[in-house]
Structures are given as C-alpha cells and as structure tokens.
Coordinates of C-alpha atoms in Angstrom, one line a residue:
Chain G
M1 CA 14.0 35.4 21.9
A2 CA 12.8 32.0 20.9
D3 CA 9.9 30.8 22.9
I4 CA 10.9 28.2 25.4
H5 CA 8.2 25.9 26.8
L6 CA 8.4 24.9 30.4
S7 CA 6.4 22.3 32.2
D8 CA 4.1 23.4 35.0
A9 CA 6.3 21.8 37.6
E10 CA 9.3 23.7 36.3
K11 CA 7.4 26.9 36.5
T12 CA 6.4 26.3 40.1
F13 CA 9.9 25.5 40.9
T14 CA 11.1 28.8 39.4
I15 CA 8.4 30.9 41.0
H16 CA 9.0 29.4 44.5
G17 CA 12.7 30.0 44.0
V18 CA 12.1 33.7 43.3
Q19 CA 9.9 34.0 46.3
D20 CA 12.6 32.3 48.4
N21 CA 15.2 34.8 47.0
L22 CA 17.2 31.9 45.7
R23 CA 17.0 31.6 41.9
E24 CA 17.8 28.7 39.7
D25 CA 21.6 29.4 39.6
G26 CA 21.9 30.6 43.2
R27 CA 21.5 34.3 42.6
S28 CA 19.3 36.4 44.7
C29 CA 16.5 38.5 43.1
E30 CA 18.8 41.5 42.7
D31 CA 22.0 39.9 41.4
F32 CA 23.2 40.4 37.9
R33 CA 25.0 37.8 36.0
H34 CA 28.6 38.3 35.1
M35 CA 29.2 41.1 32.6
E36 CA 32.1 41.8 30.4
I37 CA 32.9 45.0 28.6
A38 CA 35.5 45.8 26.0
T39 CA 36.0 49.3 24.8
N40 CA 37.4 50.8 21.7
V41 CA 36.8 47.7 19.6
I42 CA 35.8 49.5 16.3
S43 CA 38.6 51.6 15.0
N44 CA 36.6 53.9 12.7
T45 CA 34.1 55.2 15.3
S46 CA 34.6 57.9 17.9
G47 CA 33.9 55.4 20.6
S48 CA 32.6 51.9 20.8
A49 CA 32.0 49.2 23.3
K50 CA 31.1 45.5 23.3
V51 CA 29.0 44.3 26.2
R52 CA 28.5 40.7 27.1
L53 CA 26.0 39.5 29.7
A54 CA 25.7 35.7 29.9
N55 CA 24.8 34.8 26.3
T56 CA 23.8 38.2 25.0
E57 CA 26.4 40.2 23.2
I58 CA 25.9 43.7 22.0
L59 CA 28.1 45.9 20.0
V60 CA 27.7 49.6 20.2
G61 CA 29.4 52.2 18.0
V62 CA 29.2 55.9 18.6
K63 CA 30.0 58.5 16.0
A64 CA 29.9 62.2 16.3
E65 CA 29.2 64.2 13.2
L66 CA 28.2 67.7 12.4
G67 CA 24.6 68.3 11.5
D68 CA 21.6 70.5 12.0
P69 CA 20.2 71.0 15.4
D70 CA 16.6 70.3 16.4
P71 CA 14.5 73.4 15.6
D72 CA 12.9 73.5 19.0
K73 CA 16.3 73.2 20.8
P74 CA 18.7 75.3 18.8
D75 CA 21.4 75.4 21.5
R76 CA 21.7 71.7 22.0
G77 CA 23.1 68.7 20.2
R78 CA 21.1 65.6 19.1
L79 CA 21.2 62.0 19.8
D80 CA 20.2 59.6 17.1
S81 CA 19.9 55.9 17.5
A82 CA 19.8 53.4 14.7
N83 CA 19.7 49.7 15.1
A84 CA 20.8 46.7 13.2
T85 CA 20.0 43.2 14.3
P86 CA 20.8 40.0 12.5
E87 CA 17.7 38.1 11.5
F88 CA 17.5 35.4 14.0
E89 CA 14.8 32.8 14.1
G90 CA 11.6 33.5 15.8
R91 CA 9.7 36.7 15.4
G92 CA 10.7 39.7 17.4
G93 CA 13.9 40.8 15.8
E94 CA 12.3 44.0 14.6
E95 CA 10.4 44.7 17.7
L96 CA 13.5 44.3 19.8
A97 CA 15.4 46.8 17.7
T98 CA 12.6 49.4 17.9
E99 CA 12.2 48.8 21.7
I100 CA 15.9 49.4 22.3
S101 CA 16.1 52.6 20.3
S102 CA 12.9 54.1 21.7
M103 CA 14.0 53.3 25.2
L104 CA 17.4 54.8 24.6
A105 CA 15.9 58.0 23.2
R106 CA 13.6 58.3 26.1
A107 CA 16.2 57.6 28.7
Y108 CA 18.5 60.3 27.4
Q109 CA 15.9 63.0 27.0
C110 CA 16.3 64.0 30.6
P111 CA 18.4 67.2 30.7
S112 CA 20.5 66.3 33.7
C113 CA 22.0 63.2 32.3
L114 CA 23.8 64.3 29.2
D115 CA 24.4 67.9 28.8
M116 CA 23.5 68.5 25.2
R117 CA 24.6 72.1 25.3
Q118 CA 28.2 71.0 25.1
L119 CA 27.4 69.6 21.8
S120 CA 26.4 72.8 20.2
V121 CA 28.9 74.3 17.8
V122 CA 27.2 77.2 16.2
Q123 CA 23.9 78.0 17.9
G124 CA 21.0 77.4 15.6
K125 CA 23.1 76.3 12.7
Q126 CA 25.4 73.4 13.4
C127 CA 25.7 71.0 16.2
W128 CA 27.2 67.7 16.9
V129 CA 24.9 64.8 16.3
I130 CA 25.8 61.7 18.1
Y131 CA 24.9 58.6 16.2
V132 CA 24.5 55.5 18.2
D133 CA 24.5 52.2 16.4
V134 CA 23.6 49.1 18.2
L135 CA 24.3 45.6 16.8
L136 CA 23.0 42.5 18.5
L137 CA 25.6 39.8 18.1
E138 CA 24.0 37.1 20.1
C139 CA 20.7 37.1 21.9
G140 CA 20.2 35.1 25.1
V141 CA 18.1 37.6 27.0
S142 CA 15.3 39.5 25.5
Q143 CA 16.0 42.9 27.1
D144 CA 18.9 45.2 27.0
E145 CA 20.6 45.4 30.4
G146 CA 23.0 47.9 31.6
H147 CA 23.5 49.5 28.2
V148 CA 25.7 52.6 28.4
E149 CA 27.5 54.6 25.8
L150 CA 31.1 55.3 25.9
E151 CA 32.6 58.5 24.6
L152 CA 36.2 58.5 23.9
S153 CA 37.0 60.8 21.1
D154 CA 39.9 59.7 18.9
D155 CA 40.0 62.7 16.7
P156 CA 43.6 64.0 17.0
F157 CA 42.7 67.6 16.2
D158 CA 39.7 68.2 18.4
V159 CA 39.6 66.0 21.4
Q160 CA 36.6 66.8 23.4
R161 CA 35.5 64.3 25.9
I162 CA 31.8 64.4 26.8
D163 CA 31.0 63.9 30.4
V164 CA 29.2 60.6 30.8
T165 CA 29.2 60.2 34.5
S166 CA 25.5 60.8 34.8
A167 CA 24.5 58.7 31.8
P168 CA 21.6 56.5 32.7
C169 CA 21.6 52.7 32.8
I170 CA 18.6 50.8 31.8
V171 CA 17.5 48.1 34.2
T172 CA 14.8 45.6 33.4
L173 CA 12.7 44.2 36.2
S174 CA 10.5 41.1 35.6
K175 CA 7.6 40.3 37.8
I176 CA 7.4 36.7 38.8
G177 CA 4.7 35.6 41.2
H178 CA 4.6 38.2 43.8
S179 CA 8.2 39.4 43.7
H180 CA 10.3 40.8 41.0
I181 CA 13.8 40.0 39.7
V182 CA 16.6 41.7 37.9
D183 CA 18.3 40.1 34.9
A184 CA 16.0 37.3 34.0
S185 CA 17.3 34.2 32.3
K186 CA 15.4 32.5 29.5
K187 CA 13.5 30.1 31.9
E188 CA 12.6 32.9 34.2
E189 CA 11.3 35.0 31.4
A190 CA 9.0 32.3 30.3
C191 CA 7.4 32.5 33.8
C192 CA 7.1 36.2 34.0
L193 CA 3.9 38.1 33.0
A194 CA 5.1 41.7 33.0
R195 CA 8.4 43.6 32.8
L196 CA 9.3 47.1 33.6
M197 CA 12.3 48.8 32.0
I198 CA 13.7 51.8 33.9
G199 CA 16.5 54.2 33.0
V200 CA 18.3 55.1 36.2
T201 CA 21.2 57.5 36.7
D202 CA 23.9 57.2 39.3
N203 CA 22.2 59.5 41.8
G204 CA 19.0 57.6 41.7
T205 CA 17.0 59.7 39.3
V206 CA 14.6 57.7 37.1
T207 CA 14.8 59.1 33.6
A208 CA 12.5 56.8 31.7
M209 CA 10.1 53.9 32.4
K210 CA 8.4 51.5 30.1
K211 CA 6.2 48.5 30.8
E212 CA 6.0 45.5 28.6
G213 CA 4.4 42.1 28.7
S214 CA 0.8 40.9 28.6
G215 CA 0.3 40.9 32.3
S216 CA -0.9 43.8 34.5
L217 CA 1.0 45.5 37.3
D218 CA -0.5 46.8 40.5
T219 CA 0.4 50.3 41.5
S220 CA 2.0 49.1 44.7
S221 CA 4.1 46.6 42.8
V222 CA 5.2 49.3 40.4
D223 CA 6.3 51.4 43.4
D224 CA 8.2 48.4 44.8
M225 CA 9.8 47.7 41.5
L226 CA 10.8 51.4 41.1
E227 CA 12.6 51.3 44.5
T228 CA 14.4 48.2 43.6
G229 CA 15.3 49.5 40.2
K230 CA 16.7 52.7 41.7
R231 CA 18.9 50.8 44.1
V232 CA 20.1 48.3 41.5
G233 CA 20.6 51.0 38.9
Q234 CA 22.8 53.0 41.3
G235 CA 24.9 50.0 42.0
L236 CA 25.2 49.2 38.4
N237 CA 26.2 52.7 37.5
K238 CA 28.8 52.8 40.2
S239 CA 30.4 49.5 39.2
L240 CA 30.3 50.5 35.5
M241 CA 32.1 53.8 36.1
E242 CA 34.7 52.2 38.2
V243 CA 35.5 49.7 35.5
L244 CA 35.5 52.3 32.8
I245 CA 37.8 54.6 34.8
S246 CA 40.3 51.8 35.4
D247 CA 40.0 50.8 31.7
D248 CA 40.8 54.4 30.8
K249 CA 43.9 54.4 32.8
T250 CA 45.5 51.6 30.8
G251 CA 44.9 53.8 27.8
R252 CA 47.1 53.3 24.7
K253 CA 49.0 50.4 26.2
K254 CA 45.9 48.2 25.6
Y255 CA 46.2 45.5 23.0
L256 CA 43.3 45.8 20.6
T257 CA 42.0 42.3 19.9
G258 CA 39.0 43.2 17.7
F259 CA 35.5 42.1 18.6
L260 CA 35.3 38.6 17.2
R261 CA 36.9 36.9 20.2
Chain N
M1 CA 23.1 43.0 45.6
A2 CA 26.1 42.1 43.6
V3 CA 27.1 43.6 40.2
D4 CA 30.2 42.1 38.7
I5 CA 31.6 43.8 35.6
R6 CA 35.0 43.1 34.1
I7 CA 37.0 44.2 31.2
S8 CA 37.2 41.4 28.7
T9 CA 40.8 41.8 27.8
A10 CA 41.6 41.0 31.4
R11 CA 40.3 37.5 30.9
N12 CA 43.0 34.9 30.5
Y13 CA 42.2 32.4 27.8
A14 CA 43.9 29.5 29.5
K15 CA 45.1 26.9 27.0
P16 CA 44.0 23.5 28.0
D17 CA 47.0 21.4 28.6
H18 CA 45.5 18.1 27.7
S19 CA 44.8 19.0 24.1
E20 CA 48.1 17.5 22.9
S21 CA 47.4 14.2 24.6
I22 CA 44.3 13.3 22.5
A23 CA 46.2 11.9 19.5
N24 CA 43.2 11.1 17.4
L25 CA 41.5 14.5 17.4
V26 CA 40.9 15.6 13.8
T27 CA 39.4 18.6 12.0
P28 CA 37.7 18.6 8.6
G29 CA 40.2 18.0 5.9
D30 CA 42.8 16.3 8.0
V31 CA 44.4 13.1 6.6
I32 CA 43.6 10.2 8.8
T33 CA 45.6 7.5 7.1
S34 CA 47.0 6.8 3.7
D35 CA 46.5 3.1 4.0
Q36 CA 44.0 1.9 1.4
G37 CA 43.0 -1.2 3.2
F38 CA 40.5 0.6 5.5
M39 CA 36.8 1.0 4.8
R40 CA 35.3 4.5 5.0
G41 CA 32.8 5.0 7.8
H42 CA 30.8 8.0 8.9
G43 CA 32.6 11.3 8.9
T44 CA 35.3 10.3 6.4
F45 CA 35.8 10.7 2.7
M46 CA 38.4 9.4 0.3
E47 CA 40.5 11.7 -1.8
E48 CA 43.6 10.8 -3.8
G49 CA 43.8 7.5 -2.1
K50 CA 43.9 9.0 1.4
H51 CA 41.2 9.0 4.0
H52 CA 40.2 12.5 5.1
A53 CA 38.0 13.5 8.0
S54 CA 34.9 15.5 7.0
V55 CA 33.9 16.5 10.6
A56 CA 35.7 17.7 13.6
G57 CA 35.9 14.9 16.1
I58 CA 37.6 11.7 17.3
V59 CA 38.8 8.9 15.1
Q60 CA 37.5 5.5 15.9
R61 CA 38.7 2.3 14.4
V62 CA 37.0 -1.0 14.5
N63 CA 39.0 -3.6 12.7
K64 CA 39.0 -2.3 9.2
L65 CA 36.4 0.4 9.6
I66 CA 37.5 4.0 10.2
C67 CA 34.9 6.6 11.3
V68 CA 35.0 10.0 12.9
T69 CA 32.5 10.7 15.6
P70 CA 31.9 14.5 15.7
I71 CA 32.1 16.5 18.9
K72 CA 29.3 18.9 18.2
T73 CA 26.3 17.0 16.9
R74 CA 22.7 16.3 17.5
Y75 CA 21.8 13.3 19.5
N76 CA 21.9 10.0 17.6
G77 CA 19.8 7.5 19.4
E78 CA 20.6 3.9 20.0
V79 CA 18.3 1.2 21.5
G80 CA 18.4 1.2 25.2
D81 CA 19.5 4.8 25.8
I82 CA 18.0 6.8 28.6
I83 CA 16.7 10.1 27.5
V84 CA 15.1 13.2 29.0
G85 CA 12.7 14.9 26.6
R86 CA 10.0 17.6 26.4
I87 CA 6.6 17.0 24.9
L88 CA 6.0 19.0 21.8
E89 CA 2.7 17.7 20.4
V90 CA -0.2 15.5 21.6
G91 CA -2.3 13.4 19.3
M92 CA -3.0 10.4 17.1
K93 CA -2.2 7.9 19.8
R94 CA 1.3 9.3 20.3
W95 CA 3.2 12.1 21.8
K96 CA 6.0 13.9 19.9
V97 CA 9.0 14.5 22.1
D98 CA 11.9 16.8 21.6
T99 CA 15.1 15.1 22.4
H100 CA 17.6 17.4 20.6
S101 CA 18.0 14.9 17.7
K102 CA 17.6 15.4 14.0
L103 CA 14.0 14.3 14.0
D104 CA 11.4 14.5 16.8
S105 CA 11.0 11.3 18.8
L106 CA 7.7 9.5 19.3
L107 CA 6.2 8.2 22.5
M108 CA 3.4 5.8 21.5
L109 CA 0.3 5.6 23.7
S110 CA 0.8 1.9 23.9
S111 CA 4.3 2.4 25.3
V112 CA 3.2 4.1 28.5
N113 CA 2.0 2.7 31.8
L114 CA -1.6 3.7 32.3
P115 CA -3.1 3.8 35.8
G116 CA -5.2 0.8 36.7
G117 CA -2.8 -1.8 35.5
E118 CA -0.7 -2.4 32.5
L119 CA -2.5 -4.9 30.4
R120 CA -5.5 -2.8 29.4
R121 CA -6.3 -2.4 25.7
R122 CA -6.0 1.2 24.7
S123 CA -9.4 2.5 24.0
E124 CA -11.0 5.7 22.6
E125 CA -11.3 7.1 26.1
D126 CA -7.6 6.7 26.6
E127 CA -6.9 8.6 23.5
K128 CA -9.1 11.5 24.6
L129 CA -7.4 11.6 28.0
M130 CA -3.9 11.7 26.6
R131 CA -3.6 15.3 27.3
H132 CA -4.4 14.8 30.9
Y133 CA -1.4 12.5 31.3
L134 CA 1.2 14.5 29.3
K135 CA 0.7 17.8 27.7
E136 CA 2.9 20.2 25.7
G137 CA 5.9 21.4 27.7
D138 CA 6.0 18.5 30.1
L139 CA 9.3 16.8 30.7
I140 CA 9.6 13.0 30.7
S141 CA 12.4 10.5 31.2
A142 CA 12.1 7.5 28.9
E143 CA 14.1 4.8 27.2
V144 CA 14.6 4.3 23.5
Q145 CA 12.7 1.2 22.4
S146 CA 13.5 1.2 18.7
V147 CA 14.8 3.3 15.9
F148 CA 12.5 3.9 12.8
S149 CA 13.9 3.6 9.4
D150 CA 14.2 7.4 9.0
G151 CA 16.3 7.7 12.1
S152 CA 13.6 8.9 14.5
L153 CA 13.3 7.2 17.9
S154 CA 10.5 5.4 19.5
L155 CA 10.4 5.8 23.2
H156 CA 8.8 3.9 26.0
T157 CA 8.2 4.5 29.7
R158 CA 7.3 1.0 30.7
S159 CA 9.1 1.0 34.0
L160 CA 8.5 2.6 37.3
K161 CA 11.6 4.7 37.1
Y162 CA 10.6 6.5 33.9
G163 CA 7.7 8.9 33.5
K164 CA 6.8 12.5 34.0
L165 CA 9.4 14.7 35.8
G166 CA 8.3 17.0 38.6
Q167 CA 10.0 20.0 40.1
G168 CA 13.6 20.6 39.2
C169 CA 15.9 22.1 36.7
L170 CA 16.8 21.1 33.2
Y171 CA 20.3 21.8 31.8
Q172 CA 21.2 21.3 28.1
V173 CA 24.7 20.2 27.2
S174 CA 26.2 18.6 24.1
P175 CA 25.2 15.0 23.7
S176 CA 28.7 13.9 22.9
L177 CA 29.8 14.8 26.5
I178 CA 27.6 12.1 28.1
K179 CA 29.2 8.7 28.1
R180 CA 27.2 5.5 28.0
R181 CA 27.2 3.9 31.4
K182 CA 25.2 1.2 33.2
T183 CA 23.0 3.6 35.1
H184 CA 22.0 7.2 34.4
F185 CA 19.9 7.8 37.4
H186 CA 21.8 8.9 40.4
N187 CA 20.6 9.7 43.9
L188 CA 23.3 11.9 45.3
P189 CA 23.9 11.9 49.1
C190 CA 23.5 15.7 49.2
G191 CA 19.8 15.3 48.6
A192 CA 19.4 15.7 44.8
T193 CA 18.6 13.3 42.1
V194 CA 20.4 13.5 38.8
I195 CA 19.2 12.1 35.5
L196 CA 21.9 12.2 32.8
G197 CA 20.0 11.8 29.5
N198 CA 22.1 10.5 26.7
N199 CA 20.7 13.2 24.5
G200 CA 22.5 15.9 26.5
Y201 CA 19.6 16.9 28.7
V202 CA 20.5 16.7 32.4
W203 CA 17.8 16.8 34.9
L204 CA 18.3 17.8 38.6
S205 CA 15.6 17.5 41.2
P206 CA 15.3 17.1 44.9
T207 CA 15.2 13.5 46.0
E208 CA 11.7 12.2 46.3
G209 CA 10.4 10.6 49.4
E210 CA 8.9 7.4 48.0
V211 CA 7.7 6.5 44.6
S212 CA 4.1 5.4 44.2
E213 CA 3.7 1.8 43.0
Q214 CA 0.4 1.6 41.3
T215 CA 0.3 4.4 38.9
G216 CA 3.5 3.9 37.0
G217 CA 5.2 7.1 37.8
Y218 CA 2.5 9.5 36.7
E219 CA 1.3 10.6 40.0
Q220 CA 3.3 13.6 41.1
H221 CA 4.0 14.2 44.7
M222 CA 2.9 17.7 45.1
E223 CA 0.6 19.3 47.7
V224 CA -1.9 22.0 47.4
G225 CA -0.6 25.0 49.3
G226 CA -3.9 26.7 49.9
R227 CA -5.6 29.0 47.4
H228 CA -2.6 31.3 47.6
Y229 CA -1.5 30.4 44.1
A230 CA -4.9 31.0 42.5
A231 CA -3.6 34.4 41.6
L232 CA -1.2 33.0 39.1
N233 CA -3.8 32.4 36.5
T234 CA -1.7 30.7 33.9
Y235 CA -0.1 28.4 36.4
E236 CA -3.2 26.9 37.9
L237 CA -1.5 24.1 39.6
A238 CA -3.4 24.6 42.9
C239 CA -6.8 24.6 41.1
N240 CA -5.9 22.0 38.5
I241 CA -7.0 18.8 40.2
C242 CA -6.7 16.2 37.4
L243 CA -9.5 13.7 36.9
S244 CA -7.7 10.5 37.8
F245 CA -4.7 11.7 39.7
N246 CA -4.1 13.6 42.8
K247 CA -1.7 16.5 42.1
K248 CA -0.2 18.1 45.2
I249 CA 2.5 20.7 45.3
I250 CA 5.2 20.6 48.0
P251 CA 7.4 23.7 47.8
V252 CA 11.0 22.7 47.6
S253 CA 13.0 23.6 50.7
R254 CA 15.7 26.3 50.5
A255 CA 18.5 23.9 51.4
D256 CA 17.5 21.5 48.5
R257 CA 17.3 24.5 46.2
E258 CA 20.8 25.6 47.1
V259 CA 22.1 22.1 46.4
I260 CA 20.4 22.0 43.0
A261 CA 21.7 25.5 42.1
R262 CA 25.3 24.4 43.0
L263 CA 25.0 21.2 41.0
G264 CA 23.5 23.0 38.1
N265 CA 26.3 25.5 38.0
C266 CA 28.8 22.6 38.2
V267 CA 27.1 20.9 35.2
L268 CA 27.3 24.1 33.2
A269 CA 30.9 24.7 34.1
L270 CA 31.9 21.2 33.2
A271 CA 30.1 21.4 29.9
E272 CA 31.7 24.8 29.2
H273 CA 35.2 23.2 29.5
K274 CA 34.2 20.2 27.5
M275 CA 34.6 17.7 30.3
M276 CA 31.8 15.7 31.7

C-alpha cells in the first residue's frame, strides 16, 4: 500500500500498454497473475485457507459457533467478519481491513449464494454463526482478489458440509486511460484513477459492487467493466472450484506443512 | 482470459545444486577462522580468539584482512558506479535521489548538463527552473562522483549517455546480484536497451533512434499524439510543452513492448533464483 512514485514517461508507457492489451509483464487486460492456495492450514478452525497472489498473502480462518440469530431473519444463520492486519508502514492498514470486511459482508448478503437457512439450528433461538477472520500476511496489491471461503468441517461428531459452489468471488477492475484491467500490479495502480470491486458468482450474478478511488467513472465504462467483471469472475470461480475439488480428493493423505512456508 | 490457480503443496521446492560448491558462504555466528593473524573487516567480530561472521554472506580475504560481504544489503556506493535513481526532492541547488542506499543520494545542480552549453555559471534563473528539468518521480541514470563523509553519494550526469530516462520499465533487484563490469549500458539486438544500475535498479527501454547532441540528454524523444490524451488530466504529457524543451511522445510499438515484457520477466526470474 506504500505510495510508489512513477515518472510521467513510465505512466505513459503503462497506459499505452494497457490500451494495446499488452501489460508490463506480458499479460493481457484480463489475465490474473499466478495464484496459490493451501487449505486446512490452521488446525483449530473449522476450515482455513491461505491464498497467495504475486506478493500478497492472505490467511483466512473460518469457525462455526452457535449463537443467536439476527432478529429480522430468525430462520437463517449469520456471517461475521473480523479482520486483523499487521501494522505495515504507510497509512491505510485500517482502511483496507474495513474495506475487505464490508465488501465481504455485502457480497454474501445475496440469498442465492450461501443458503443461510442450512445454518439454522433452532429457529429463532440458536443458529450457527460463521466467523471469518482475515489476516493479511504480506501486502503487494491493495485489493483483495479472488477471496473465497472454504468450508471443511473437521468436527468428528457433526460433520456438515456447507455448499459453497455458489459463493461469490470478488474481482477488482482498475480503470487506466480508456480501458480497464484486472489484477493491477503496484505500478499499474499508481496510474489508475478509479477502481470497481465486484462480487460475482459462478453463474454470472453480480452480488455486490463498490467503487473506490478519487476519479470518476462514466456510466458506459461502468457497464463495460461489469461485463468484463462477470466474464472474469465466472472464469475465476470455475478454476477455483476445480482446484478445490481436486484438493479435496487428496483428502487426509495431504501432508500439512503449516503456513509459514 | 487465463486464470491459473494451483495448490501450494504441489509446488516442488527444488534444492539448488550449486549451494555446496560455494565454499565460503557463511551465516551469522559461523566461525571463519581460528587464526589470530588476520585483521577483522566489515561483517566479522572476534570472540574467544576466533573470527565469527556477523552477517550472512561471502567471505572475502585480501592479504591479512577478512571481511564478509552480505548478500541482502542496501547499496553501498563507490566512485565510478553507474546508478539508476528516482528523484525524491527538488531544491537548494540539488536534487535528492533515491538509490536504494542507506542515505539519499544528491545530484547537485552544478553536476548536470544544462542546455545551451556546459560552461555556464549556474544562476538564480537556473535554480528556479530546476523543476522543469527534473521533478519528483523522474528516473535518471547517473554516475557516482564522490562519497560524502556520512556515506551518502554525490552523483553527476556530465556525459551524454546519462540523464533523464524516458519510456520503459524499472525493475528492482538486490544490489549484490549486479557485478561490476566495464559497461552497464547494453543495446540488445532484439531492440531493447538495458541499463544495469549498480544499486540494483534495472532499466529496460526500447532502443532510441538517435541521441540529441546539444542538450545533454534532457530532451526526450516523444511526439504529441494529438489532443487525445488531454482527457488524462493528471498525466498532461500532451499539453505539457516545457519552456525550453520540445517534449514529444511516440507510443512504443507492440513488438518492442513484448520484448521488454519478456526481458523484464527474465530479470525477475533470475533475481528470484539469485543468479544475475
């Protein structure tokens, strides 16, 4: 999140590159950088995942506990998101944390993505509350790309797996010049004026949208960005599910390395 | 559109084979020698009559002096090094340049080539126009002229090959990976120019057509591409015609851009594997 200064010539170079669909490292405007996921890294949570995208590393832990349901929705469970970020230099650690948690809350509000009714134990009295804790281990990109929860219950007595096939992924689109890109690197972010964060499920439904940045977005560009976001989000969802399913199949034979590696 | 996701346990951490062949690689606390006849240099300390290393690096021995040069370090400048730096501050007859060293380096106004000949005395007007030559965020290539007593570097751009850098890409690697050679400016046959700064900043740019002779490297070959770019209000390059210079922007061709992207990825891959 530290501000990186670029010279005017570098900015022109980046902007022309985006317009040519050939970015600084050879990606096209809609390519993601390489991502790595490790699941089940924290042993005392119900489910956990560590996601690494270029230099950004995020650790997510999901715990399910019994609690009181929301009074307006007595037959559903709840999703609670807390965040912890290490104090890194430059302002914005706090803002980033609140951004992520509010975005997550919004993205999951849509009823079609996570069926909260499965989480109800006793209607009106008790329900499962899912606590999501996000820890930023290393920050190379300012936005949270492709963040997805993983539910793998380890409880030996009551194993209930929650269906996450329609969980949304959050895609960030940055506007540079007249086009937009996905997954901006630090240099590209320094050139962009406005960003749009969209939560997209695997069938293309947009569950949440948030705009940031000091620049303004035209309505036609917002439409374009939504289209791209949907397309990219669907692809991301699909690849993610494939990877998670194949990871699932290896199951207990997996060697747990812990998350420091 | 390509999305590439992988399980991290599937990654093979290949052990580098050549790590055993570097005999003088030490880590902090390792004993270098028990011979008392050696003098302690940087990176070593003496304990119980033995020389220990205090940093992780390579042992170097010059006659009776033993020192350890660390692998991960900030740039330590020497006179005559070529560096690539970014301007941080402007003022007081000098520019402050960031070169990834312990202290910011200085580029004095008297050490640059001004347009209109070299032997002019620097006047008040020149001081006020400093910002028009180099402003915050600009990249320059320069040579180290001298080292101040506190360790900060004094730079100069008194040659036609140094000066402000135009369109291209900057990559940052560890300074210890860049060896000292006769020349750090390379024009590759694939159409790119590489500047390997000793401070770890590597600059890649498309090869320029010709270099202007009179203005000492400060005129940038760019061409105004119409008023199309007036919409980018912060990046007013098309509108920003400088007082004494012609600034024109030529968009870089796609083939050149591909070359630079490939080279850049190679640089990062080499740096990642600690070769270079």
